[in-house]
Amino acid sequence: MEKLARVADDQEPEVMSFGRAVLGGRVHSLEEVSHGNINRIFIARAEAGEVVIKMAVPFVRKLGLSSPLTVGRLQSEALALQVHSLVAPGLLPQLLSLDPTKTMMAIEYLRGHSDWREQLGAGIYVAGVGSTLGLYLAQIMRKTRPDYPRSGVPVDVAATLGNIAMRSFSENVIFVAPFSKKIWTSRPSLKTSQDVERIAFALAERTRWLFTTRRDCLLHGDLHTGAVLVNPLSSSIKVIDLEFANYGPVSFDIGVILAHLKIAQIRAHVLGDRKGMVYLDQQAQDLWHGFLRALPDIFESPAWIERLTEQLLQETSWFAAMELFRRTHGVFPVSDLETLPAQHKRDAEERIFDTWLSWADAPSPRTFDDYWGVVPMTLKDPALSTQFRKIA
Ligand SMILES: Nc1ncnc2c1ncn2[C@@H]1O[C@H](COP(=O)(O)OP(=O)(O)OP(=O)(O)O)[C@@H](O)[C@H]1O
Ligand SMILES: [Mg+2]
């Protein structure tokens, strides 16, 4: 820990000097706002304004110096940020500069924005986030397809991106580690049975295969609710944190974000927050239908669009299941669950487990409602909300 702190202190002069170069004058304050999982994030302020500086360190901060991670990820993130900004204008912060060592980048500071996950946790429900994300995903699918001369992006991103190390980091963290054999012995809460084990391993193999072999478009790669910044006053919505950007199936990004909306909804449910539950239903619906609305701009044949929609819904269900599983059994848990009182957390985990099982193993969902509402959630017990008020 001491060594980590030393690494941190040693780096600040570099960040100051990069900030000075970008802002064109003395940096009068440097505020670190990192969550501490992977990188260091600073807000540098000068007379001329303020910028965010993202710095890649050569290890996973949450896991420490023993978990090395290439700093080359920052260059890939910068490229992905530029490409996504081009194909989805106005939906991402602007990249301002990459430092000569390519371990720091300066990006537009999104004043007044905070992360969607925090807002959901605090009962701040801004309209329009789901439909904006649906549009974002559709634009990515349409304009970053690997046959780049047809996509409109003026570089062959597939050839220049790299980010191989982050792809294998993702593969390990998502599809391998959380499904390791020892989970079944160390987590009695998993209601272990041979059937559940069989379903989990089949899901892991299937989703890993899809993730590693398909190349629909340049994915965000880690599109959870903490990667979406929202300004509640202006309703501005921005997507950040593309360090896991890679080519893959679009259903991966859709499944990941929907899994996080489901976790947030389950949290709202166990807390008796009816408004939050309805809001999250709406955002999930808007996201999916916003995405689908754009398919006729990409493909011409209605019969193919119908077929593809069914296929994507099935894959989305699997990827969402996988994300639920890894966020409840992997090394990167989510604050939606971690901040719940113990009994509520247990209730939420039970519901997540039931949803996971249905998503992982259900026959092909025919409609979005079949998929999303697979474990019905209604507040039948008014005592639940009274109970929460007492705890709060
Ligand atoms: N452009 C921005 N404007 C304002 N705040 C930002 C901006 N970019 C990042 N932040 C703040 O920094 C936080 C972390 O940013 P980011 O997710 O890019 O870092 P990270 O280290 O990759 O995080 P993680 O460990 O979750 O992967 C965000 O939640 C947000 O609070
Ligand atoms: Mg990140």
Short mmCIF file of C-alpha atoms and ligand atoms in Angstrom, two decimals:
data_model
loop_
_atom_site.label_atom_id
_atom_site.label_comp_id
_atom_site.label_asym_id
_atom_site.label_seq_id
_atom_site.Cartn_x
_atom_site.Cartn_y
_atom_site.Cartn_z
CA MET A 1 0.00 0.00 0.00
CA GLU A 2 2.87 2.28 0.94
CA LYS A 3 4.53 1.54 -2.38
CA LEU A 4 1.30 2.35 -4.21
CA ALA A 5 1.06 5.69 -2.42
CA ARG A 6 4.64 6.46 -3.44
CA VAL A 7 3.84 5.69 -7.09
CA ALA A 8 0.89 8.04 -6.78
CA ASP A 9 2.86 10.98 -5.28
CA ASP A 10 5.70 10.60 -7.77
CA GLN A 11 3.36 11.05 -10.69
CA GLU A 12 1.80 14.36 -9.80
CA PRO A 13 4.50 16.64 -11.28
CA GLU A 14 4.07 14.89 -14.66
CA VAL A 15 0.33 15.46 -14.53
CA MET A 16 0.85 19.14 -13.59
CA SER A 17 3.24 19.66 -16.45
CA PHE A 18 0.93 17.97 -18.97
CA GLY A 19 -1.97 20.06 -17.63
CA ARG A 20 0.13 23.20 -18.09
CA ALA A 21 0.90 22.26 -21.70
CA VAL A 22 -2.76 21.59 -22.48
CA LEU A 23 -4.20 24.59 -20.65
CA GLY A 24 -1.46 27.00 -21.69
CA GLY A 25 -0.74 28.41 -18.22
CA ARG A 26 -0.04 27.61 -14.58
CA VAL A 27 -2.23 24.84 -13.15
CA HIS A 28 -3.51 26.21 -9.86
CA SER A 29 -5.23 23.04 -8.68
CA LEU A 30 -5.10 19.35 -9.32
CA GLU A 31 -7.92 17.27 -7.89
CA GLU A 32 -7.85 13.48 -8.08
CA VAL A 33 -11.30 12.01 -8.71
CA SER A 34 -10.41 8.37 -9.45
CA HIS A 35 -12.60 5.59 -8.15
CA GLY A 36 -9.38 3.65 -7.84
CA ASN A 37 -10.21 0.56 -9.92
CA ILE A 38 -7.80 0.88 -12.81
CA ASN A 39 -6.47 4.38 -13.66
CA ARG A 40 -5.85 7.76 -12.09
CA ILE A 41 -8.18 10.61 -13.05
CA PHE A 42 -7.46 14.27 -12.26
CA ILE A 43 -9.21 17.53 -12.87
CA ALA A 44 -6.56 20.16 -13.66
CA ARG A 45 -7.64 23.77 -13.28
CA ALA A 46 -5.96 26.89 -14.64
CA GLU A 47 -6.94 30.47 -15.49
CA ALA A 48 -7.92 29.36 -18.97
CA GLY A 49 -10.26 26.59 -17.82
CA GLU A 50 -10.23 23.00 -16.68
CA VAL A 51 -9.54 19.59 -18.19
CA VAL A 52 -9.70 16.00 -17.14
CA ILE A 53 -6.42 14.12 -17.26
CA LYS A 54 -6.62 10.35 -17.38
CA MET A 55 -3.42 8.53 -16.56
CA ALA A 56 -2.80 4.83 -17.16
CA VAL A 57 -0.61 3.15 -14.54
CA PRO A 58 1.11 -0.14 -15.40
CA PHE A 59 -1.03 -2.28 -13.10
CA VAL A 60 -4.66 -2.64 -11.99
CA ARG A 61 -4.92 -0.15 -9.11
CA LYS A 62 -7.57 -2.09 -7.26
CA LEU A 63 -5.48 -5.26 -7.32
CA GLY A 64 -2.07 -3.65 -6.79
CA LEU A 65 1.42 -3.91 -8.25
CA SER A 66 1.14 -7.69 -8.61
CA SER A 67 -1.48 -7.29 -11.39
CA PRO A 68 0.38 -5.70 -14.31
CA LEU A 69 -1.64 -4.11 -17.10
CA THR A 70 -0.27 -2.48 -20.22
CA VAL A 71 -0.28 1.32 -20.32
CA GLY A 72 -0.73 0.97 -24.10
CA ARG A 73 -4.45 0.77 -23.31
CA LEU A 74 -4.55 4.55 -23.08
CA GLN A 75 -3.59 5.03 -26.69
CA SER A 76 -6.30 2.57 -27.77
CA GLU A 77 -8.82 4.37 -25.56
CA ALA A 78 -7.85 7.69 -27.17
CA LEU A 79 -8.37 6.27 -30.66
CA ALA A 80 -11.70 4.66 -29.73
CA LEU A 81 -12.82 7.94 -28.16
CA GLN A 82 -12.03 9.79 -31.37
CA VAL A 83 -13.80 7.23 -33.53
CA HIS A 84 -16.92 7.06 -31.37
CA SER A 85 -17.05 10.87 -31.19
CA LEU A 86 -17.04 10.91 -34.96
CA VAL A 87 -19.81 8.35 -35.38
CA ALA A 88 -21.95 9.48 -32.44
CA PRO A 89 -21.40 13.26 -32.37
CA GLY A 90 -22.10 15.03 -29.10
CA LEU A 91 -22.32 11.84 -27.05
CA LEU A 92 -18.71 11.68 -25.76
CA PRO A 93 -16.28 14.20 -24.25
CA GLN A 94 -13.78 15.60 -26.71
CA LEU A 95 -10.23 14.24 -26.73
CA LEU A 96 -7.95 17.29 -26.33
CA SER A 97 -4.46 15.85 -26.24
CA LEU A 98 -2.36 12.74 -25.75
CA ASP A 99 0.95 13.33 -23.92
CA PRO A 100 4.23 12.34 -25.66
CA THR A 101 4.64 9.21 -23.49
CA LYS A 102 1.08 8.19 -24.40
CA THR A 103 0.26 7.35 -20.81
CA MET A 104 -1.89 10.43 -20.20
CA MET A 105 -4.68 12.03 -22.15
CA ALA A 106 -6.53 15.26 -21.62
CA ILE A 107 -10.25 15.26 -22.24
CA GLU A 108 -12.99 17.83 -22.07
CA TYR A 109 -14.19 18.34 -18.49
CA LEU A 110 -17.93 17.61 -18.34
CA ARG A 111 -19.03 20.22 -15.85
CA GLY A 112 -22.23 19.48 -13.94
CA HIS A 113 -22.25 15.79 -14.93
CA SER A 114 -22.11 12.86 -12.56
CA ASP A 115 -22.21 9.16 -13.09
CA TRP A 116 -25.53 7.53 -13.82
CA ARG A 117 -24.97 4.76 -11.27
CA GLU A 118 -24.54 7.34 -8.49
CA GLN A 119 -27.66 9.16 -9.64
CA LEU A 120 -29.68 5.95 -9.68
CA GLY A 121 -28.45 5.20 -6.17
CA ALA A 122 -29.51 8.65 -5.01
CA GLY A 123 -32.97 8.51 -6.63
CA ILE A 124 -32.14 11.07 -9.33
CA TYR A 125 -34.00 9.91 -12.44
CA VAL A 126 -33.19 11.87 -15.61
CA ALA A 127 -35.37 11.20 -18.66
CA GLY A 128 -33.93 10.18 -22.03
CA VAL A 129 -30.79 8.29 -20.99
CA GLY A 130 -31.98 4.91 -22.32
CA SER A 131 -32.98 6.23 -25.74
CA THR A 132 -29.71 8.15 -26.10
CA LEU A 133 -27.72 5.01 -25.32
CA GLY A 134 -29.83 3.03 -27.82
CA LEU A 135 -28.95 5.59 -30.45
CA TYR A 136 -25.28 5.51 -29.47
CA LEU A 137 -25.15 1.72 -29.85
CA ALA A 138 -26.93 1.87 -33.20
CA GLN A 139 -24.48 4.47 -34.50
CA ILE A 140 -21.53 2.36 -33.43
CA MET A 141 -22.97 -0.68 -35.12
CA ARG A 142 -23.71 1.23 -38.27
CA LYS A 143 -20.53 3.22 -38.65
CA THR A 144 -17.69 1.21 -37.14
CA ARG A 145 -18.26 -2.05 -38.97
CA PRO A 146 -14.94 -3.57 -40.03
CA ASP A 147 -15.65 -3.15 -43.76
CA TYR A 148 -14.55 0.41 -43.12
CA PRO A 149 -14.89 1.94 -46.57
CA ARG A 150 -18.63 1.51 -46.15
CA SER A 151 -18.69 2.74 -42.59
CA GLY A 152 -17.72 6.36 -43.22
CA VAL A 153 -14.85 6.37 -40.69
CA PRO A 154 -11.75 7.57 -42.56
CA VAL A 155 -9.27 5.11 -41.00
CA ASP A 156 -9.08 1.36 -40.79
CA VAL A 157 -9.65 1.29 -37.05
CA ALA A 158 -9.63 -2.49 -36.94
CA ALA A 159 -6.04 -2.45 -38.20
CA THR A 160 -4.77 0.33 -35.91
CA LEU A 161 -6.56 -0.21 -32.61
CA GLY A 162 -4.49 -2.94 -30.95
CA ASN A 163 -5.76 -3.26 -27.36
CA ILE A 164 -5.05 -6.98 -27.41
CA ALA A 165 -3.99 -7.00 -23.76
CA MET A 166 -7.26 -5.40 -22.67
CA ARG A 167 -9.19 -7.92 -24.72
CA SER A 168 -7.53 -10.78 -22.90
CA PHE A 169 -7.95 -8.97 -19.54
CA SER A 170 -11.69 -8.73 -20.32
CA GLU A 171 -11.82 -12.35 -21.36
CA ASN A 172 -10.24 -13.46 -18.14
CA VAL A 173 -12.18 -11.17 -15.80
CA ILE A 174 -15.54 -11.81 -17.45
CA PHE A 175 -15.58 -15.30 -18.88
CA VAL A 176 -12.96 -17.24 -16.98
CA ALA A 177 -12.28 -16.12 -13.40
CA PRO A 178 -15.89 -15.81 -12.18
CA PHE A 179 -16.73 -19.25 -13.54
CA SER A 180 -13.81 -21.07 -11.98
CA LYS A 181 -14.56 -24.34 -10.22
CA LYS A 182 -13.75 -22.99 -6.78
CA ILE A 183 -16.73 -20.61 -6.90
CA TRP A 184 -19.01 -23.59 -6.50
CA THR A 185 -17.40 -24.63 -3.29
CA SER A 186 -16.69 -21.17 -1.85
CA ARG A 187 -20.15 -19.69 -2.44
CA PRO A 188 -22.88 -21.71 -0.78
CA SER A 189 -25.29 -18.89 -1.72
CA LEU A 190 -25.17 -20.14 -5.29
CA LYS A 191 -27.72 -22.85 -4.57
CA THR A 192 -25.27 -25.29 -6.07
CA SER A 193 -26.67 -28.09 -8.06
CA GLN A 194 -25.30 -29.96 -11.00
CA ASP A 195 -27.86 -28.26 -13.21
CA VAL A 196 -26.81 -24.77 -12.19
CA GLU A 197 -23.17 -25.65 -12.68
CA ARG A 198 -23.87 -27.06 -16.12
CA ILE A 199 -25.81 -23.93 -17.12
CA ALA A 200 -23.05 -21.62 -15.87
CA PHE A 201 -20.26 -23.40 -17.74
CA ALA A 202 -22.29 -23.61 -20.93
CA LEU A 203 -23.06 -19.88 -20.67
CA ALA A 204 -19.40 -19.02 -20.11
CA GLU A 205 -18.26 -21.04 -23.13
CA ARG A 206 -21.00 -19.73 -25.40
CA THR A 207 -20.52 -16.06 -24.55
CA ARG A 208 -16.74 -16.29 -24.68
CA TRP A 209 -16.94 -17.84 -28.12
CA LEU A 210 -19.24 -15.06 -29.35
CA PHE A 211 -17.10 -12.37 -27.75
CA THR A 212 -13.82 -13.58 -29.19
CA THR A 213 -14.91 -14.58 -32.68
CA ARG A 214 -17.43 -11.97 -33.78
CA ARG A 215 -16.42 -8.60 -35.19
CA ASP A 216 -19.66 -6.63 -35.66
CA CYS A 217 -18.27 -3.24 -34.74
CA LEU A 218 -15.96 -1.28 -32.41
CA LEU A 219 -17.55 -1.94 -29.02
CA HIS A 220 -17.32 0.35 -26.04
CA GLY A 221 -16.30 -2.78 -24.15
CA ASP A 222 -17.36 -1.79 -20.61
CA LEU A 223 -20.65 0.03 -20.95
CA HIS A 224 -21.98 -0.03 -17.41
CA THR A 225 -23.95 2.71 -15.66
CA GLY A 226 -20.72 4.20 -14.25
CA ALA A 227 -19.48 4.80 -17.80
CA VAL A 228 -22.39 7.14 -18.50
CA LEU A 229 -22.23 10.71 -17.20
CA VAL A 230 -25.46 12.68 -16.96
CA ASN A 231 -26.12 16.34 -16.21
CA PRO A 232 -29.46 16.38 -14.37
CA LEU A 233 -30.01 20.08 -15.10
CA SER A 234 -29.37 20.13 -18.83
CA SER A 235 -30.13 16.41 -19.45
CA SER A 236 -26.83 16.16 -21.33
CA ILE A 237 -25.74 12.51 -21.59
CA LYS A 238 -22.16 11.41 -22.32
CA VAL A 239 -20.36 8.11 -22.58
CA ILE A 240 -16.84 7.82 -21.09
CA ASP A 241 -14.13 5.27 -20.30
CA LEU A 242 -13.44 3.36 -23.53
CA GLU A 243 -10.28 1.61 -22.38
CA PHE A 244 -11.80 -1.81 -23.14
CA ALA A 245 -12.82 -0.81 -26.68
CA ASN A 246 -12.49 -3.73 -29.08
CA TYR A 247 -14.18 -5.35 -32.00
CA GLY A 248 -16.92 -7.74 -30.97
CA PRO A 249 -20.65 -8.49 -31.07
CA VAL A 250 -22.86 -5.44 -30.48
CA SER A 251 -25.04 -7.62 -28.22
CA PHE A 252 -22.13 -7.60 -25.74
CA ASP A 253 -22.45 -3.84 -25.09
CA ILE A 254 -26.26 -4.04 -25.07
CA GLY A 255 -26.25 -6.99 -22.67
CA VAL A 256 -23.77 -5.34 -20.30
CA ILE A 257 -25.69 -2.08 -19.94
CA LEU A 258 -29.03 -3.89 -19.57
CA ALA A 259 -27.55 -6.10 -16.85
CA HIS A 260 -26.58 -2.98 -14.91
CA LEU A 261 -30.05 -1.50 -15.38
CA LYS A 262 -31.47 -4.77 -14.03
CA ILE A 263 -29.14 -4.64 -11.01
CA ALA A 264 -30.24 -1.03 -10.38
CA GLN A 265 -33.87 -2.08 -10.75
CA ILE A 266 -33.45 -4.96 -8.31
CA ARG A 267 -31.86 -2.52 -5.88
CA ALA A 268 -34.87 -0.22 -6.30
CA HIS A 269 -37.14 -3.21 -5.74
CA VAL A 270 -35.59 -4.36 -2.49
CA LEU A 271 -35.64 -0.77 -1.25
CA GLY A 272 -39.31 -0.37 -2.12
CA ASP A 273 -38.57 2.42 -4.59
CA ARG A 274 -41.47 2.16 -7.05
CA LYS A 275 -40.47 5.27 -9.00
CA GLY A 276 -37.01 3.85 -9.61
CA MET A 277 -38.40 0.52 -10.78
CA VAL A 278 -40.72 2.16 -13.30
CA TYR A 279 -37.96 4.52 -14.47
CA LEU A 280 -35.54 1.64 -15.04
CA ASP A 281 -38.17 -0.33 -16.98
CA GLN A 282 -38.63 2.68 -19.20
CA GLN A 283 -34.89 3.22 -19.76
CA ALA A 284 -34.36 -0.44 -20.68
CA GLN A 285 -37.30 -0.39 -23.12
CA ASP A 286 -36.14 2.90 -24.64
CA LEU A 287 -32.60 1.63 -25.04
CA TRP A 288 -33.62 -1.54 -26.84
CA HIS A 289 -36.26 0.08 -29.06
CA GLY A 290 -34.03 3.11 -29.74
CA PHE A 291 -31.39 0.69 -30.96
CA LEU A 292 -33.84 -1.31 -33.10
CA ARG A 293 -35.28 1.79 -34.72
CA ALA A 294 -31.94 2.36 -36.42
CA LEU A 295 -31.63 -1.12 -37.95
CA PRO A 296 -33.50 -0.16 -41.17
CA ASP A 297 -30.77 2.46 -41.74
CA ILE A 298 -28.23 -0.35 -41.75
CA PHE A 299 -30.03 -3.19 -43.50
CA GLU A 300 -32.63 -3.26 -46.25
CA SER A 301 -34.39 -6.58 -45.98
CA PRO A 302 -37.27 -6.59 -43.45
CA ALA A 303 -37.04 -10.37 -43.20
CA TRP A 304 -33.34 -10.17 -42.27
CA ILE A 305 -33.98 -7.37 -39.77
CA GLU A 306 -36.59 -9.54 -38.08
CA ARG A 307 -34.24 -12.52 -37.95
CA LEU A 308 -31.34 -10.38 -36.71
CA THR A 309 -33.49 -8.78 -34.01
CA GLU A 310 -34.35 -12.23 -32.64
CA GLN A 311 -30.72 -13.29 -32.74
CA LEU A 312 -29.50 -10.12 -31.01
CA LEU A 313 -32.13 -10.44 -28.30
CA GLN A 314 -31.01 -13.99 -27.58
CA GLU A 315 -27.34 -12.98 -27.42
CA THR A 316 -28.17 -9.90 -25.33
CA SER A 317 -29.89 -12.17 -22.84
CA TRP A 318 -26.78 -14.36 -22.58
CA PHE A 319 -24.31 -11.48 -22.27
CA ALA A 320 -26.52 -9.80 -19.68
CA ALA A 321 -26.60 -13.07 -17.72
CA MET A 322 -22.85 -13.28 -17.89
CA GLU A 323 -22.48 -9.70 -16.64
CA LEU A 324 -24.86 -10.34 -13.73
CA PHE A 325 -22.81 -13.34 -12.77
CA ARG A 326 -19.41 -11.74 -12.96
CA ARG A 327 -20.55 -8.63 -11.06
CA THR A 328 -21.83 -10.80 -8.23
CA HIS A 329 -18.98 -13.33 -8.25
CA GLY A 330 -15.98 -11.57 -9.78
CA VAL A 331 -13.38 -9.09 -8.56
CA PHE A 332 -15.26 -5.94 -9.61
CA PRO A 333 -18.52 -5.82 -7.62
CA VAL A 334 -20.92 -2.88 -8.04
CA SER A 335 -21.83 -0.23 -5.50
CA ASP A 336 -25.57 -0.75 -6.20
CA LEU A 337 -25.29 -3.96 -4.18
CA GLU A 338 -22.31 -3.18 -1.94
CA THR A 339 -24.05 -0.18 -0.35
CA LEU A 340 -27.25 -2.07 0.54
CA PRO A 341 -27.94 -3.04 4.15
CA ALA A 342 -27.13 -6.76 4.68
CA GLN A 343 -30.65 -8.20 4.47
CA HIS A 344 -31.51 -6.12 1.40
CA LYS A 345 -28.28 -7.22 -0.21
CA ARG A 346 -29.16 -10.87 0.34
CA ASP A 347 -32.64 -10.30 -1.13
CA ALA A 348 -31.15 -8.53 -4.13
CA GLU A 349 -28.62 -11.32 -4.72
CA GLU A 350 -31.42 -13.90 -4.66
CA ARG A 351 -33.32 -11.98 -7.32
CA ILE A 352 -30.21 -11.48 -9.39
CA PHE A 353 -29.57 -15.20 -9.21
CA ASP A 354 -33.12 -15.98 -10.42
CA THR A 355 -32.79 -13.48 -13.26
CA TRP A 356 -29.38 -14.86 -14.17
CA LEU A 357 -30.76 -18.38 -14.34
CA SER A 358 -33.67 -17.34 -16.56
CA TRP A 359 -31.49 -15.28 -18.89
CA ALA A 360 -28.80 -17.92 -19.12
CA ASP A 361 -31.05 -20.86 -19.76
CA ALA A 362 -34.43 -19.68 -21.04
CA PRO A 363 -35.59 -20.59 -24.53
CA SER A 364 -35.14 -17.78 -27.06
CA PRO A 365 -37.10 -14.74 -25.87
CA ARG A 366 -39.58 -13.68 -28.56
CA THR A 367 -40.09 -10.12 -27.42
CA PHE A 368 -38.15 -7.65 -25.31
CA ASP A 369 -40.77 -7.96 -22.58
CA ASP A 370 -40.28 -11.75 -22.49
CA TYR A 371 -36.63 -11.13 -21.82
CA TRP A 372 -36.64 -8.09 -19.56
CA GLY A 373 -39.62 -9.07 -17.43
CA VAL A 374 -38.60 -12.70 -17.01
CA VAL A 375 -38.58 -12.39 -13.23
CA PRO A 376 -41.62 -10.19 -12.56
CA MET A 377 -41.08 -7.38 -10.10
CA THR A 378 -44.02 -5.79 -8.42
CA LEU A 379 -44.10 -4.27 -5.00
CA LYS A 380 -46.76 -6.50 -3.54
CA ASP A 381 -45.71 -5.96 0.04
CA PRO A 382 -46.20 -2.39 1.24
CA ALA A 383 -44.35 -3.34 4.45
CA LEU A 384 -41.15 -3.41 2.42
CA SER A 385 -41.16 0.31 1.82
CA THR A 386 -42.02 1.03 5.46
CA GLN A 387 -39.12 -1.17 6.49
CA PHE A 388 -36.76 0.81 4.24
CA ARG A 389 -37.91 4.13 5.62
CA LYS A 390 -36.99 2.88 9.09
CA ILE A 391 -33.53 1.80 7.97
CA ALA A 392 -32.92 5.01 6.06
N1 LIG B 1 -14.67 14.01 -19.04
C1 LIG B 1 -14.98 13.96 -17.75
N2 LIG B 1 -15.58 15.01 -17.13
C2 LIG B 1 -15.89 14.96 -15.83
N3 LIG B 1 -15.60 13.91 -15.02
C3 LIG B 1 -15.00 12.85 -15.57
C4 LIG B 1 -14.65 12.81 -16.96
N4 LIG B 1 -14.06 11.63 -17.22
C5 LIG B 1 -14.03 10.96 -16.04
N5 LIG B 1 -14.58 11.69 -15.05
C6 LIG B 1 -14.72 11.30 -13.64
O1 LIG B 1 -13.76 10.31 -13.32
C7 LIG B 1 -14.39 9.08 -12.98
C8 LIG B 1 -13.58 7.93 -13.49
O2 LIG B 1 -13.41 8.03 -14.91
P1 LIG B 1 -13.13 6.75 -15.80
O3 LIG B 1 -14.30 5.82 -15.66
O4 LIG B 1 -12.73 7.17 -17.15
O5 LIG B 1 -11.88 6.13 -15.00
P2 LIG B 1 -11.37 4.65 -14.87
O6 LIG B 1 -10.16 4.65 -14.03
O7 LIG B 1 -11.24 4.04 -16.22
O8 LIG B 1 -12.55 3.99 -14.06
P3 LIG B 1 -12.79 2.44 -13.86
O9 LIG B 1 -11.85 2.04 -12.77
O10 LIG B 1 -14.23 2.40 -13.40
O11 LIG B 1 -12.54 1.76 -15.15
C9 LIG B 1 -15.78 9.19 -13.59
O12 LIG B 1 -16.72 8.41 -12.91
C10 LIG B 1 -16.09 10.66 -13.41
O13 LIG B 1 -16.49 10.93 -12.10
MG MG B 2 -12.15 2.31 -16.97
#
